[in-house]
Amino acid sequence: MIKIGRITVSLEMREVYLGADLVPLGARAFGILELLIRARGATVTKDEIFEHVWSKSVVGENNIHVQLSALRKIFGEDRQAIRTIPGRGYRLTLAVETDESVEVPASAPTPRIEAGRLNSLPAMHGPLIGRDSTTAELARALTTGPIVTLVGPGGIGKTQLGIAVARSIADAAGMEVCFVPLASVARAQSIVSRVAEALGIAAVNGDAPELKDLAAAVQGRKLLVLLDNCEHVIESAATVCDVLVQASADVRLLATSREPLRTRGEITHWVDPMETPAVGAGLHAILACSSVKLFLAQLSAFNAAAISDRCSLEMIATICRRLDGVPLAIELAAARAAVFGIGRLIFELDDRFPFLTGGRRTAPRRQQTLEASLDWGHELLSDFEKLVLQRLGVFPARFSLEAACAVAAFGQLSCNEVTEAIVGLASKSFVSTTGGSNTKEYFLLESTREYALRKLYASREANEALSRKAAFLAKSETVPERGLGVVARRSLTVVEAVASW
Ligand SMILES: Nc1ncnc2c1ncn2[C@@H]1O[C@H](COP(=O)(O)OP(=O)(O)O)[C@@H](O)[C@H]1O
Ligand SMILES: [Mg+2]
């Protein structure tokens, strides 16, 4: 529990108490309160509030005022508890007292100095499954190169892996560790401020810190900075990394992002999905897969009955495969299975987005549903990339560049633009590539494909894209398959082609 003035707050349960009485407070007002608490006295900007509380909806500032007024009411006489900082945002003026038995998940952790060493790493969600060798490999990479970026789609496990790597380096090399979560940062300057805040640099005479202040602050320190969630501020993040590693040879940067930083000295590590069982795998092999271990661990966290029968385990193997071994999707699926049963879950996977919701209440909004996780990255695509992605939704398996152009280059998009968009989509973790340098092929993870198809059907382009695909297939001898062997497509009609894919 957290105490602020006369109120007590449970971030976990999203409840506010006055004495022993529960105070009714809407989700949006609570969202603002949560941001203020996590900022621990720092200013929370209006952009941050819009991003956190209203996600993608476009609303006027008036909405913030309405929620703030509800919030200020519960502070009673402490109405100055939330101070307006003109032109910037709001901050909490009262002390936040934390019951030591409860961890406050801080989105912008206050630097914690232990025996002279900064360590602001948050706690991990639980034991990291199946990443031991990767963690060791990345820790080694950081002893040679100054910057490692963990890249991959939302929910693949970048943040948790980053924390594990940082922890192992901090322990082994005696480094200070500074964790900087950037998800709620909206502007370039805010990044510098956020890093400065995490490094414990105070504003000088009320002036916002600058890059040179960051460079000065890291001098003479053996320091690892973990910049988490860089994709939406990628250019400023790259600049900050550049400045920090130029400033001192003892500084190391570990970044997580849906696309590489493309900065000097960067080693890019594409985070793999968790292993999934092969079709027809035996029980032993199923149980040895990290994705299945995660699913079972999550089920037991929900007090679901232990599972050991062949039929259920085979269903779980199918679920993990169909969720492409993406840990966030597996966690959400296990939470649903605990309530509705595994059989129902399998059935729902064809239309997964309405079903895979209900993540941890304390997780960021973009991790509470599978769709929100994809929305976050989708917002960062260019208009052309969005268009090409939705058109690529017609491919449930691998496709060549030629097939992509045949299907997606119409309307305002030329083949060159489609190619360029695919390069962009691949670098932003929406399209995966396979094959050697001569024979590159592309595919969408199943959830990404479902997402693209939903967008395609919501547009007026579905018929055009599907008939283009059928025409392309009719012209080709063979098509890339889902591992079921080669199928001649010459004689397929549009309907057959769509149904069989
Ligand atoms: N190796 C793993 N073992 C157990 N849980 C994991 C693992 N990787 C990720 N998770 C869980 O999956 C979810 C998404 O992971 P996260 O690291 O936040 O993904 P990303 O940063 O790529 O969006 C989190 O709830 C996390 O606890
Ligand atoms: Mg993350």
Short mmCIF file of C-alpha atoms and ligand atoms in Angstrom, two decimals:
data_model
loop_
_atom_site.label_atom_id
_atom_site.label_comp_id
_atom_site.label_asym_id
_atom_site.label_seq_id
_atom_site.Cartn_x
_atom_site.Cartn_y
_atom_site.Cartn_z
CA MET A 1 0.00 0.00 0.00
CA ILE A 2 1.10 3.53 -0.64
CA LYS A 3 0.18 6.44 1.59
CA ILE A 4 -0.13 9.97 0.21
CA GLY A 5 -1.52 12.57 2.58
CA ARG A 6 -4.84 11.26 3.81
CA ILE A 7 -5.33 8.60 1.16
CA THR A 8 -3.97 5.09 0.78
CA VAL A 9 -3.52 3.56 -2.66
CA SER A 10 -3.09 0.03 -3.92
CA LEU A 11 -1.55 0.16 -7.39
CA GLU A 12 -2.00 -3.56 -7.73
CA MET A 13 -5.72 -3.56 -7.02
CA ARG A 14 -6.19 -0.07 -8.48
CA GLU A 15 -8.02 1.01 -5.37
CA VAL A 16 -7.96 4.15 -3.26
CA TYR A 17 -8.95 4.27 0.42
CA LEU A 18 -9.83 7.06 2.79
CA GLY A 19 -9.23 5.48 6.18
CA ALA A 20 -10.87 2.08 5.79
CA ASP A 21 -13.35 3.26 3.14
CA LEU A 22 -12.94 2.48 -0.52
CA VAL A 23 -13.20 5.67 -2.57
CA PRO A 24 -14.89 5.33 -5.95
CA LEU A 25 -12.47 6.58 -8.59
CA GLY A 26 -12.75 6.09 -12.36
CA ALA A 27 -10.06 4.26 -14.33
CA ARG A 28 -8.84 7.43 -16.03
CA ALA A 29 -8.45 9.42 -12.82
CA PHE A 30 -6.68 6.41 -11.34
CA GLY A 31 -4.40 6.27 -14.37
CA ILE A 32 -3.33 9.87 -13.75
CA LEU A 33 -2.81 9.20 -10.05
CA GLU A 34 -0.67 6.19 -10.92
CA LEU A 35 1.53 8.31 -13.21
CA LEU A 36 1.95 10.95 -10.52
CA ILE A 37 2.90 8.35 -7.94
CA ARG A 38 5.41 6.69 -10.23
CA ALA A 39 6.96 10.03 -11.10
CA ARG A 40 7.65 10.54 -7.38
CA GLY A 41 7.47 14.28 -7.37
CA ALA A 42 8.74 14.87 -10.91
CA THR A 43 6.48 16.62 -13.39
CA VAL A 44 4.19 14.43 -15.44
CA THR A 45 3.55 16.04 -18.81
CA LYS A 46 0.17 16.24 -20.50
CA ASP A 47 1.58 14.14 -23.36
CA GLU A 48 2.45 11.42 -20.90
CA ILE A 49 -1.04 11.55 -19.43
CA PHE A 50 -2.67 11.36 -22.86
CA GLU A 51 -0.44 8.46 -23.84
CA HIS A 52 -0.95 6.49 -20.64
CA VAL A 53 -4.58 7.22 -19.92
CA TRP A 54 -6.22 7.77 -23.28
CA SER A 55 -3.88 5.61 -25.27
CA LYS A 56 -4.63 6.34 -28.88
CA SER A 57 -7.90 8.23 -28.62
CA VAL A 58 -7.66 11.86 -29.56
CA VAL A 59 -9.21 13.94 -26.77
CA GLY A 60 -9.01 17.54 -25.65
CA GLU A 61 -7.17 18.85 -22.58
CA ASN A 62 -10.49 19.44 -20.95
CA ASN A 63 -10.66 15.73 -20.28
CA ILE A 64 -7.53 15.93 -18.16
CA HIS A 65 -9.05 18.82 -16.17
CA VAL A 66 -12.20 16.81 -15.45
CA GLN A 67 -10.20 13.82 -14.19
CA LEU A 68 -7.88 16.02 -12.13
CA SER A 69 -10.72 17.72 -10.45
CA ALA A 70 -12.12 14.30 -9.41
CA LEU A 71 -8.70 13.38 -8.16
CA ARG A 72 -8.13 16.59 -6.24
CA LYS A 73 -11.44 16.11 -4.48
CA ILE A 74 -10.26 12.94 -2.80
CA PHE A 75 -7.29 14.77 -1.34
CA GLY A 76 -9.78 16.99 0.52
CA GLU A 77 -7.98 19.85 2.20
CA ASP A 78 -4.73 18.83 0.52
CA ARG A 79 -6.05 20.22 -2.75
CA GLN A 80 -2.58 21.55 -3.56
CA ALA A 81 -1.45 17.93 -3.44
CA ILE A 82 -1.45 17.97 -7.22
CA ARG A 83 0.20 21.12 -8.44
CA THR A 84 -0.29 22.43 -11.96
CA ILE A 85 3.03 23.35 -13.58
CA PRO A 86 1.89 25.90 -16.17
CA GLY A 87 2.56 24.88 -19.75
CA ARG A 88 4.15 21.58 -18.68
CA GLY A 89 1.94 19.32 -16.65
CA TYR A 90 1.33 18.27 -13.07
CA ARG A 91 3.23 16.98 -10.10
CA LEU A 92 2.50 15.48 -6.74
CA THR A 93 3.62 17.70 -3.90
CA LEU A 94 2.94 15.29 -1.03
CA ALA A 95 5.38 12.62 0.04
CA VAL A 96 4.65 9.11 -1.20
CA GLU A 97 5.15 6.70 1.68
CA THR A 98 5.50 3.09 0.69
CA ASP A 99 4.76 0.14 2.86
CA GLU A 100 8.04 -1.78 2.52
CA SER A 101 6.28 -5.05 1.95
CA VAL A 102 4.81 -3.76 -1.27
CA GLU A 103 6.86 -2.98 -4.29
CA VAL A 104 5.93 0.17 -6.20
CA PRO A 105 6.51 -0.54 -9.88
CA ALA A 106 8.13 2.69 -10.96
CA SER A 107 7.89 3.72 -14.60
CA ALA A 108 10.62 6.24 -13.94
CA PRO A 109 12.45 4.70 -11.02
CA THR A 110 14.03 7.00 -8.54
CA PRO A 111 17.74 6.28 -8.52
CA ARG A 112 18.62 3.95 -5.71
CA ILE A 113 22.17 4.19 -4.45
CA GLU A 114 23.44 1.05 -2.76
CA ALA A 115 26.86 1.32 -1.15
CA GLY A 116 27.69 4.14 -3.54
CA ARG A 117 26.44 2.22 -6.58
CA LEU A 118 23.39 3.18 -8.55
CA ASN A 119 21.03 0.32 -9.24
CA SER A 120 17.58 1.15 -10.51
CA LEU A 121 16.68 -2.15 -12.15
CA PRO A 122 13.07 -3.12 -11.56
CA ALA A 123 12.19 -6.55 -10.24
CA MET A 124 11.61 -9.20 -12.88
CA HIS A 125 8.11 -10.55 -13.39
CA GLY A 126 9.24 -14.03 -12.53
CA PRO A 127 12.01 -16.45 -13.43
CA LEU A 128 13.22 -16.03 -16.99
CA ILE A 129 12.53 -19.25 -18.83
CA GLY A 130 14.80 -20.61 -21.54
CA ARG A 131 17.11 -17.62 -21.91
CA ASP A 132 20.18 -18.66 -19.91
CA SER A 133 22.59 -19.04 -22.80
CA THR A 134 21.32 -15.90 -24.54
CA THR A 135 21.74 -13.91 -21.32
CA ALA A 136 25.34 -15.11 -20.98
CA GLU A 137 26.06 -14.44 -24.64
CA LEU A 138 24.71 -10.89 -24.44
CA ALA A 139 26.56 -10.14 -21.23
CA ARG A 140 29.74 -11.21 -23.05
CA ALA A 141 28.87 -9.05 -26.05
CA LEU A 142 28.68 -6.04 -23.75
CA THR A 143 32.18 -6.62 -22.50
CA THR A 144 33.48 -6.12 -26.03
CA GLY A 145 31.04 -3.69 -27.72
CA PRO A 146 29.66 -0.54 -26.13
CA ILE A 147 26.03 -0.87 -27.31
CA VAL A 148 23.76 -3.88 -27.63
CA THR A 149 20.20 -3.49 -28.87
CA LEU A 150 17.63 -6.19 -28.21
CA VAL A 151 15.23 -6.04 -31.13
CA GLY A 152 11.96 -7.83 -31.77
CA PRO A 153 8.20 -7.48 -31.85
CA GLY A 154 6.16 -6.46 -28.82
CA GLY A 155 5.89 -9.10 -26.14
CA ILE A 156 8.80 -11.21 -27.39
CA GLY A 157 10.64 -10.71 -24.08
CA LYS A 158 13.09 -7.86 -24.78
CA THR A 159 12.60 -6.02 -21.50
CA GLN A 160 12.82 -9.09 -19.31
CA LEU A 161 15.90 -10.30 -21.16
CA GLY A 162 17.44 -6.84 -20.89
CA ILE A 163 16.90 -6.78 -17.13
CA ALA A 164 18.41 -10.26 -16.78
CA VAL A 165 21.47 -9.28 -18.81
CA ALA A 166 21.91 -6.04 -16.87
CA ARG A 167 21.60 -7.89 -13.59
CA SER A 168 24.21 -10.45 -14.54
CA ILE A 169 26.65 -7.75 -15.69
CA ALA A 170 26.08 -5.66 -12.61
CA ASP A 171 26.79 -8.65 -10.40
CA ALA A 172 29.78 -9.97 -12.33
CA ALA A 173 31.48 -6.73 -13.34
CA GLY A 174 30.49 -4.61 -10.36
CA MET A 175 28.88 -2.00 -12.58
CA GLU A 176 26.29 0.56 -11.66
CA VAL A 177 23.04 0.01 -13.51
CA CYS A 178 20.64 2.70 -14.58
CA PHE A 179 17.26 1.57 -15.91
CA VAL A 180 15.46 4.15 -18.07
CA PRO A 181 11.95 3.22 -19.21
CA LEU A 182 11.06 5.33 -22.23
CA ALA A 183 7.58 4.05 -23.10
CA SER A 184 5.85 7.13 -21.72
CA VAL A 185 8.33 9.63 -23.12
CA ALA A 186 6.99 11.58 -26.04
CA ARG A 187 9.60 14.10 -27.09
CA ALA A 188 13.33 14.26 -27.70
CA GLN A 189 14.00 16.60 -24.79
CA SER A 190 12.07 14.39 -22.45
CA ILE A 191 14.51 11.56 -23.18
CA VAL A 192 17.43 13.63 -22.00
CA SER A 193 15.45 14.63 -18.93
CA ARG A 194 14.39 11.06 -18.28
CA VAL A 195 17.96 9.74 -18.54
CA ALA A 196 19.19 12.61 -16.37
CA GLU A 197 16.53 11.84 -13.80
CA ALA A 198 17.48 8.16 -13.81
CA LEU A 199 21.16 9.09 -13.40
CA GLY A 200 20.23 11.26 -10.47
CA ILE A 201 21.18 14.58 -12.07
CA ALA A 202 19.18 17.45 -10.66
CA ALA A 203 18.06 20.32 -12.89
CA VAL A 204 20.48 23.21 -12.56
CA ASN A 205 18.70 26.46 -11.63
CA GLY A 206 15.49 24.94 -12.93
CA ASP A 207 16.99 24.52 -16.45
CA ALA A 208 16.28 21.24 -18.20
CA PRO A 209 19.41 19.05 -18.43
CA GLU A 210 21.18 18.81 -21.76
CA LEU A 211 23.22 16.14 -23.52
CA LYS A 212 26.47 17.62 -22.23
CA ASP A 213 25.19 17.21 -18.66
CA LEU A 214 24.62 13.52 -19.32
CA ALA A 215 28.13 13.21 -20.75
CA ALA A 216 29.57 14.90 -17.66
CA ALA A 217 27.55 12.74 -15.28
CA VAL A 218 28.91 9.44 -16.59
CA GLN A 219 32.58 10.41 -16.39
CA GLY A 220 34.63 8.09 -14.23
CA ARG A 221 31.75 5.68 -13.60
CA LYS A 222 31.54 2.03 -14.57
CA LEU A 223 27.99 2.24 -15.71
CA LEU A 224 25.46 0.23 -17.67
CA VAL A 225 22.46 2.19 -18.94
CA LEU A 226 19.43 0.17 -20.00
CA LEU A 227 17.20 2.23 -22.30
CA ASP A 228 13.93 0.34 -22.45
CA ASN A 229 11.40 0.80 -25.28
CA CYS A 230 13.25 3.05 -27.69
CA GLU A 231 11.23 2.48 -30.86
CA HIS A 232 9.00 5.55 -30.70
CA VAL A 233 11.88 7.90 -29.92
CA ILE A 234 14.48 6.00 -31.87
CA GLU A 235 16.49 8.92 -33.19
CA SER A 236 16.86 10.69 -29.86
CA ALA A 237 17.66 7.38 -28.19
CA ALA A 238 20.40 6.77 -30.76
CA THR A 239 21.82 10.24 -30.07
CA VAL A 240 21.83 9.71 -26.32
CA CYS A 241 23.59 6.36 -26.76
CA ASP A 242 26.17 7.93 -29.02
CA VAL A 243 26.87 10.76 -26.60
CA LEU A 244 27.16 8.47 -23.58
CA VAL A 245 29.54 5.97 -25.15
CA GLN A 246 31.67 8.76 -26.60
CA ALA A 247 31.83 10.38 -23.17
CA SER A 248 33.42 7.42 -21.40
CA ALA A 249 34.93 4.09 -22.38
CA ASP A 250 33.49 2.60 -19.18
CA VAL A 251 29.88 3.18 -20.17
CA ARG A 252 27.81 0.42 -21.75
CA LEU A 253 24.41 0.81 -23.33
CA LEU A 254 21.78 -1.90 -23.53
CA ALA A 255 18.67 -0.87 -25.45
CA THR A 256 15.38 -2.60 -26.19
CA SER A 257 13.46 -1.60 -29.26
CA ARG A 258 11.24 -2.89 -32.02
CA GLU A 259 13.85 -1.65 -34.51
CA PRO A 260 17.64 -1.23 -34.40
CA LEU A 261 19.11 2.10 -33.29
CA ARG A 262 21.52 2.15 -36.21
CA THR A 263 24.22 3.87 -34.26
CA ARG A 264 28.01 3.48 -34.19
CA GLY A 265 29.30 0.41 -32.39
CA GLU A 266 25.86 -1.15 -32.03
CA ILE A 267 25.47 -4.92 -31.90
CA THR A 268 21.91 -5.83 -32.84
CA HIS A 269 20.47 -8.95 -31.28
CA TRP A 270 17.12 -10.11 -32.67
CA VAL A 271 15.31 -11.73 -29.77
CA ASP A 272 13.99 -15.13 -30.78
CA PRO A 273 10.55 -16.36 -29.83
CA MET A 274 10.50 -19.10 -27.22
CA GLU A 275 10.95 -22.62 -28.53
CA THR A 276 7.73 -24.30 -29.58
CA PRO A 277 7.13 -28.05 -29.95
CA ALA A 278 7.30 -29.50 -33.46
CA VAL A 279 4.09 -30.94 -34.89
CA GLY A 280 3.77 -34.51 -33.61
CA ALA A 281 6.38 -34.05 -30.86
CA GLY A 282 6.29 -36.56 -28.01
CA LEU A 283 5.35 -35.59 -24.46
CA HIS A 284 8.94 -35.39 -23.33
CA ALA A 285 9.82 -32.97 -26.13
CA ILE A 286 6.67 -30.92 -25.50
CA LEU A 287 7.48 -30.53 -21.83
CA ALA A 288 11.07 -29.55 -22.61
CA CYS A 289 9.99 -26.52 -24.69
CA SER A 290 10.33 -23.14 -23.01
CA SER A 291 7.00 -21.86 -24.37
CA VAL A 292 5.18 -24.83 -22.83
CA LYS A 293 7.02 -24.32 -19.54
CA LEU A 294 5.87 -20.70 -19.52
CA PHE A 295 2.28 -21.68 -20.30
CA LEU A 296 2.22 -24.25 -17.49
CA ALA A 297 3.90 -21.86 -15.03
CA GLN A 298 1.28 -19.22 -15.80
CA LEU A 299 -1.56 -21.71 -15.42
CA SER A 300 -0.30 -22.71 -12.01
CA ALA A 301 0.04 -19.04 -11.03
CA PHE A 302 -3.72 -18.89 -11.57
CA ASN A 303 -4.17 -21.92 -9.33
CA ALA A 304 -5.41 -23.99 -12.25
CA ALA A 305 -5.24 -27.74 -11.75
CA ALA A 306 -1.92 -29.28 -12.78
CA ILE A 307 -1.90 -30.74 -16.28
CA SER A 308 -0.13 -33.93 -17.21
CA ASP A 309 -2.44 -35.78 -19.62
CA ARG A 310 -1.34 -36.26 -23.20
CA CYS A 311 -4.39 -34.67 -24.79
CA SER A 312 -4.10 -31.41 -22.83
CA LEU A 313 -0.36 -31.20 -23.36
CA GLU A 314 -0.78 -31.69 -27.08
CA MET A 315 -3.36 -28.91 -27.11
CA ILE A 316 -0.94 -26.66 -25.23
CA ALA A 317 1.77 -27.50 -27.76
CA THR A 318 -0.58 -26.42 -30.55
CA ILE A 319 -1.46 -23.21 -28.73
CA CYS A 320 2.19 -22.30 -28.18
CA ARG A 321 2.97 -23.02 -31.83
CA ARG A 322 0.05 -20.96 -33.06
CA LEU A 323 1.10 -18.10 -30.83
CA ASP A 324 4.56 -18.33 -32.44
CA GLY A 325 6.25 -18.77 -29.06
CA VAL A 326 5.66 -15.09 -28.18
CA PRO A 327 5.74 -14.95 -24.35
CA LEU A 328 3.24 -12.13 -23.93
CA ALA A 329 0.69 -13.98 -26.09
CA ILE A 330 1.37 -17.18 -24.16
CA GLU A 331 0.87 -15.44 -20.82
CA LEU A 332 -2.42 -13.93 -21.96
CA ALA A 333 -3.53 -17.28 -23.38
CA ALA A 334 -2.69 -19.13 -20.17
CA ALA A 335 -4.68 -16.60 -18.15
CA ARG A 336 -7.66 -17.25 -20.41
CA ALA A 337 -7.17 -21.02 -20.30
CA ALA A 338 -7.23 -20.87 -16.50
CA VAL A 339 -10.75 -19.44 -16.72
CA PHE A 340 -12.26 -21.03 -19.83
CA GLY A 341 -10.24 -24.22 -20.30
CA ILE A 342 -7.69 -25.20 -22.89
CA GLY A 343 -10.22 -26.68 -25.34
CA ARG A 344 -12.07 -23.39 -25.58
CA LEU A 345 -8.80 -21.50 -26.02
CA ILE A 346 -7.79 -23.58 -29.05
CA PHE A 347 -11.16 -22.85 -30.54
CA GLU A 348 -10.78 -19.10 -30.01
CA LEU A 349 -7.35 -18.80 -31.59
CA ASP A 350 -8.80 -18.21 -35.05
CA ASP A 351 -10.20 -14.93 -33.81
CA ARG A 352 -7.69 -14.31 -31.06
CA PHE A 353 -7.74 -10.59 -30.46
CA PRO A 354 -11.02 -10.27 -28.58
CA PHE A 355 -10.02 -13.29 -26.52
CA LEU A 356 -6.38 -12.57 -25.64
CA THR A 357 -7.01 -9.70 -23.29
CA GLY A 358 -6.81 -9.37 -19.55
CA GLY A 359 -3.09 -9.03 -18.89
CA ARG A 360 -1.74 -8.11 -15.49
CA ARG A 361 -3.51 -5.02 -14.20
CA THR A 362 -0.19 -3.43 -13.35
CA ALA A 363 1.28 -4.08 -16.80
CA PRO A 364 1.51 -1.13 -19.17
CA ARG A 365 -1.60 -0.72 -21.29
CA ARG A 366 0.21 -1.96 -24.39
CA GLN A 367 0.80 -5.30 -22.67
CA GLN A 368 -2.71 -5.86 -21.41
CA THR A 369 -4.03 -7.26 -24.65
CA LEU A 370 -2.43 -8.81 -27.69
CA GLU A 371 -4.06 -6.24 -29.93
CA ALA A 372 -2.75 -3.29 -27.89
CA SER A 373 0.75 -4.70 -28.16
CA LEU A 374 0.47 -4.72 -31.95
CA ASP A 375 -1.26 -1.31 -32.01
CA TRP A 376 1.70 0.28 -30.26
CA GLY A 377 4.10 -0.75 -33.05
CA HIS A 378 1.53 -0.14 -35.79
CA GLU A 379 1.22 3.51 -34.81
CA LEU A 380 4.90 3.93 -35.55
CA LEU A 381 4.65 2.69 -39.15
CA SER A 382 4.53 5.05 -42.12
CA ASP A 383 1.29 5.18 -44.11
CA PHE A 384 2.84 3.08 -46.89
CA GLU A 385 4.07 0.49 -44.42
CA LYS A 386 0.59 0.27 -42.88
CA LEU A 387 -0.95 -0.25 -46.30
CA VAL A 388 1.55 -2.91 -47.34
CA LEU A 389 1.24 -4.72 -43.99
CA GLN A 390 -2.52 -5.06 -44.31
CA ARG A 391 -2.19 -6.31 -47.87
CA LEU A 392 0.45 -8.85 -46.81
CA GLY A 393 -2.16 -10.27 -44.44
CA VAL A 394 -3.30 -12.48 -47.36
CA PHE A 395 -0.14 -14.58 -46.95
CA PRO A 396 -0.42 -17.11 -44.12
CA ALA A 397 2.95 -18.62 -44.95
CA ARG A 398 6.25 -17.61 -46.50
CA PHE A 399 6.13 -15.40 -49.56
CA SER A 400 8.67 -14.04 -51.99
CA LEU A 401 9.25 -10.41 -52.80
CA GLU A 402 7.79 -11.12 -56.21
CA ALA A 403 4.56 -12.43 -54.65
CA ALA A 404 4.42 -9.44 -52.29
CA CYS A 405 4.72 -7.02 -55.21
CA ALA A 406 2.14 -8.91 -57.24
CA VAL A 407 -0.35 -8.67 -54.36
CA ALA A 408 0.44 -5.34 -52.74
CA ALA A 409 1.53 -3.04 -55.59
CA PHE A 410 -1.72 -1.45 -56.66
CA GLY A 411 -3.52 1.83 -56.16
CA GLN A 412 -0.97 4.42 -55.11
CA LEU A 413 1.76 1.86 -54.41
CA SER A 414 4.40 0.86 -56.96
CA CYS A 415 6.50 -2.27 -56.70
CA ASN A 416 9.47 -0.19 -55.53
CA GLU A 417 7.42 1.33 -52.76
CA VAL A 418 6.18 -2.10 -51.69
CA THR A 419 9.79 -3.32 -51.56
CA GLU A 420 10.85 -0.33 -49.53
CA ALA A 421 7.91 -0.80 -47.16
CA ILE A 422 8.83 -4.47 -46.65
CA VAL A 423 12.35 -3.43 -45.71
CA GLY A 424 10.85 -0.97 -43.20
CA LEU A 425 8.40 -3.57 -41.87
CA ALA A 426 11.21 -6.09 -41.45
CA SER A 427 13.36 -3.62 -39.55
CA LYS A 428 10.41 -2.75 -37.30
CA SER A 429 9.76 -6.41 -36.47
CA PHE A 430 6.47 -6.76 -38.34
CA VAL A 431 7.81 -8.94 -41.12
CA SER A 432 10.20 -11.81 -40.48
CA THR A 433 12.71 -13.07 -43.01
CA THR A 434 13.99 -16.52 -43.71
CA GLY A 435 16.43 -18.14 -46.12
CA GLY A 436 19.96 -17.38 -47.25
CA SER A 437 21.10 -14.22 -48.92
CA ASN A 438 20.16 -15.57 -52.36
CA THR A 439 16.68 -16.76 -51.64
CA LYS A 440 15.18 -14.46 -49.02
CA GLU A 441 11.58 -15.13 -48.18
CA TYR A 442 9.29 -13.33 -45.80
CA PHE A 443 6.50 -14.24 -43.43
CA LEU A 444 4.27 -12.71 -40.78
CA LEU A 445 3.95 -14.28 -37.35
CA GLU A 446 0.46 -15.73 -37.03
CA SER A 447 -0.77 -13.02 -34.65
CA THR A 448 0.68 -10.29 -36.87
CA ARG A 449 -1.02 -11.86 -39.84
CA GLU A 450 -4.39 -11.99 -38.06
CA TYR A 451 -3.89 -8.37 -37.14
CA ALA A 452 -3.03 -7.41 -40.73
CA LEU A 453 -6.05 -9.32 -42.03
CA ARG A 454 -8.36 -7.50 -39.62
CA LYS A 455 -7.05 -4.22 -40.97
CA LEU A 456 -7.43 -5.49 -44.53
CA TYR A 457 -11.05 -6.53 -44.00
CA ALA A 458 -11.79 -3.23 -42.30
CA SER A 459 -10.54 -1.46 -45.43
CA ARG A 460 -12.09 -1.80 -48.87
CA GLU A 461 -9.09 -3.60 -50.25
CA ALA A 462 -9.70 -7.20 -49.25
CA ASN A 463 -11.18 -8.37 -52.56
CA GLU A 464 -8.49 -6.68 -54.61
CA ALA A 465 -5.65 -8.13 -52.53
CA LEU A 466 -7.17 -11.63 -52.46
CA SER A 467 -7.86 -11.77 -56.17
CA ARG A 468 -4.36 -10.50 -56.91
CA LYS A 469 -2.99 -13.27 -54.77
CA ALA A 470 -5.12 -15.86 -56.53
CA ALA A 471 -4.00 -14.54 -59.93
CA PHE A 472 -0.38 -14.70 -58.83
CA LEU A 473 -0.79 -18.24 -57.56
CA ALA A 474 -2.51 -19.29 -60.75
CA LYS A 475 0.49 -18.06 -62.72
CA SER A 476 3.07 -19.79 -60.52
CA GLU A 477 3.91 -23.44 -60.70
CA THR A 478 4.31 -23.87 -56.97
CA VAL A 479 3.95 -21.80 -53.85
CA PRO A 480 5.85 -21.69 -50.61
CA GLU A 481 4.13 -24.01 -48.19
CA ARG A 482 3.47 -24.37 -44.49
CA GLY A 483 5.81 -27.35 -44.39
CA LEU A 484 3.13 -29.66 -45.85
CA GLY A 485 4.85 -30.23 -49.17
CA VAL A 486 4.41 -28.49 -52.48
CA VAL A 487 0.93 -27.91 -53.82
CA ALA A 488 0.21 -27.06 -57.41
CA ARG A 489 -2.05 -24.03 -57.39
CA ARG A 490 -2.76 -23.72 -61.08
CA SER A 491 -6.32 -24.83 -60.96
CA LEU A 492 -7.38 -23.04 -57.77
CA THR A 493 -10.18 -20.56 -57.92
CA VAL A 494 -10.12 -17.48 -55.71
CA VAL A 495 -12.40 -19.13 -53.19
CA GLU A 496 -10.38 -22.33 -53.02
CA ALA A 497 -7.16 -20.41 -52.72
CA VAL A 498 -8.43 -18.31 -49.85
CA ALA A 499 -10.03 -21.22 -48.07
CA SER A 500 -7.00 -23.47 -48.34
CA TRP A 501 -4.59 -20.83 -47.05
N1 LIG B 1 11.88 -15.87 -21.00
C1 LIG B 1 10.74 -15.56 -20.35
N2 LIG B 1 10.30 -16.33 -19.33
C2 LIG B 1 9.16 -16.03 -18.70
N3 LIG B 1 8.36 -14.98 -19.00
C3 LIG B 1 8.75 -14.18 -20.01
C4 LIG B 1 9.96 -14.42 -20.73
N4 LIG B 1 10.09 -13.45 -21.66
C5 LIG B 1 9.03 -12.64 -21.52
N5 LIG B 1 8.22 -13.08 -20.54
C6 LIG B 1 6.97 -12.45 -20.13
O1 LIG B 1 6.30 -12.01 -21.31
C7 LIG B 1 5.81 -10.70 -21.17
C8 LIG B 1 6.39 -9.79 -22.22
O2 LIG B 1 7.78 -9.66 -22.00
P1 LIG B 1 8.55 -8.29 -22.19
O3 LIG B 1 9.96 -8.51 -21.80
O4 LIG B 1 7.84 -7.19 -21.51
O5 LIG B 1 8.39 -8.12 -23.77
P2 LIG B 1 8.83 -6.91 -24.71
O6 LIG B 1 9.73 -6.04 -23.91
O7 LIG B 1 9.53 -7.56 -25.86
O8 LIG B 1 7.56 -6.25 -25.14
C9 LIG B 1 6.16 -10.24 -19.77
O9 LIG B 1 5.03 -10.34 -18.94
C10 LIG B 1 7.23 -11.19 -19.32
O10 LIG B 1 7.20 -11.45 -17.96
MG MG B 2 9.44 -3.99 -23.40
#
